[in-house]
Amino acid sequence: MDDSLARELADLSALQRLGSLDTEYLPQLAGDLRPSALVAVMDEIVLGARTVLVALGCGSSTVLLARLLQQRGFGHLLSIEHDERTAAFVASQIRREGLGSAARVVHAPLSRHPAALSRHGQWYAPQQVHDEVLGYVEKFGLVDLLLVDGPGSGDSRYPAMPVLNAVLAPGATMLADDADRPDEQAVLTRWSEEFGLEFRTAPRTTLAVATGLA
């Protein structure tokens, strides 16, 4: 069975598992995690007892993660998104469903960033991310799960570790989507070399996972 067919079958199985969180219709947004990847993230949250979550990039999957945290009764997600329209939709959905105690969405436009590798030299606005994450950590504690699904693709995602490594809790988990793409694989290699991470691929997904961060 080729990888694409295996992932499609995994997505169908994942959609069944997500049924308990499917309380109302959510649109498919451009950057959404595939169902199988979302289930892998949720499994890590539940099995790893993760409580302080940061996601780079947001979408309808953000709402489902918030529903999971509220259903479980503890934990909080800070989601950072550069696209204003996407951030506004997700934030309004979070408010409308009364999920504000479980998640918060921050719109942080792309701006020049000293840690960026891309030719445009951009990442999320540095001062805004610093202030948001610092306030979040002061309120909830060190981050024990980091999900990288933005911004954009390839080396534009590289700053996630240089910027956020200092606020990751010992034993934290990092998950990075689109790990099947060459540019993302190059970033994973750099993170591995520079931060001592060991990534594995979650079965039948495009999600790279590193656990037990120092």
PDB file of N, CA, C and O in Angstrom, residues 22 27 61 63 102-103 190:
ATOM      1  N   ASP A  22     -17.308  16.616  17.237  1.00  0.00           N
ATOM      2  CA  ASP A  22     -17.966  17.217  16.080  1.00  0.00           C
ATOM      3  C   ASP A  22     -19.346  17.726  16.478  1.00  0.00           C
ATOM      4  O   ASP A  22     -20.368  17.183  16.073  1.00  0.00           O
ATOM      5  N   PRO A  27     -15.798  24.803   8.782  1.00  0.00           N
ATOM      6  CA  PRO A  27     -15.289  24.780   7.408  1.00  0.00           C
ATOM      7  C   PRO A  27     -13.865  24.248   7.353  1.00  0.00           C
ATOM      8  O   PRO A  27     -13.131  24.301   8.347  1.00  0.00           O
ATOM      9  N   SER A  61      -8.973  23.131  13.009  1.00  0.00           N
ATOM     10  CA  SER A  61      -8.396  22.166  13.950  1.00  0.00           C
ATOM     11  C   SER A  61      -8.136  22.803  15.307  1.00  0.00           C
ATOM     12  O   SER A  61      -8.180  22.127  16.336  1.00  0.00           O
ATOM     13  N   VAL A  63     -10.112  24.881  16.822  1.00  0.00           N
ATOM     14  CA  VAL A  63     -11.382  24.794  17.541  1.00  0.00           C
ATOM     15  C   VAL A  63     -11.573  23.384  18.102  1.00  0.00           C
ATOM     16  O   VAL A  63     -12.013  23.211  19.250  1.00  0.00           O
ATOM     17  N   ALA A 102     -10.253  27.636  27.342  1.00  0.00           N
ATOM     18  CA  ALA A 102      -9.405  26.552  26.833  1.00  0.00           C
ATOM     19  C   ALA A 102      -8.434  27.014  25.755  1.00  0.00           C
ATOM     20  O   ALA A 102      -7.411  26.357  25.536  1.00  0.00           O
ATOM     21  N   ALA A 103      -8.729  28.118  25.081  1.00  0.00           N
ATOM     22  CA  ALA A 103      -7.878  28.522  23.960  1.00  0.00           C
ATOM     23  C   ALA A 103      -7.962  30.018  23.709  1.00  0.00           C
ATOM     24  O   ALA A 103      -8.972  30.662  24.000  1.00  0.00           O
ATOM     25  N   ARG A 190      18.050  20.763  10.699  1.00  0.00           N
ATOM     26  CA  ARG A 190      18.719  21.849  11.423  1.00  0.00           C
ATOM     27  C   ARG A 190      18.324  21.866  12.886  1.00  0.00           C
ATOM     28  O   ARG A 190      19.176  22.026  13.769  1.00  0.00           O
TER      29      ARG A 190
END
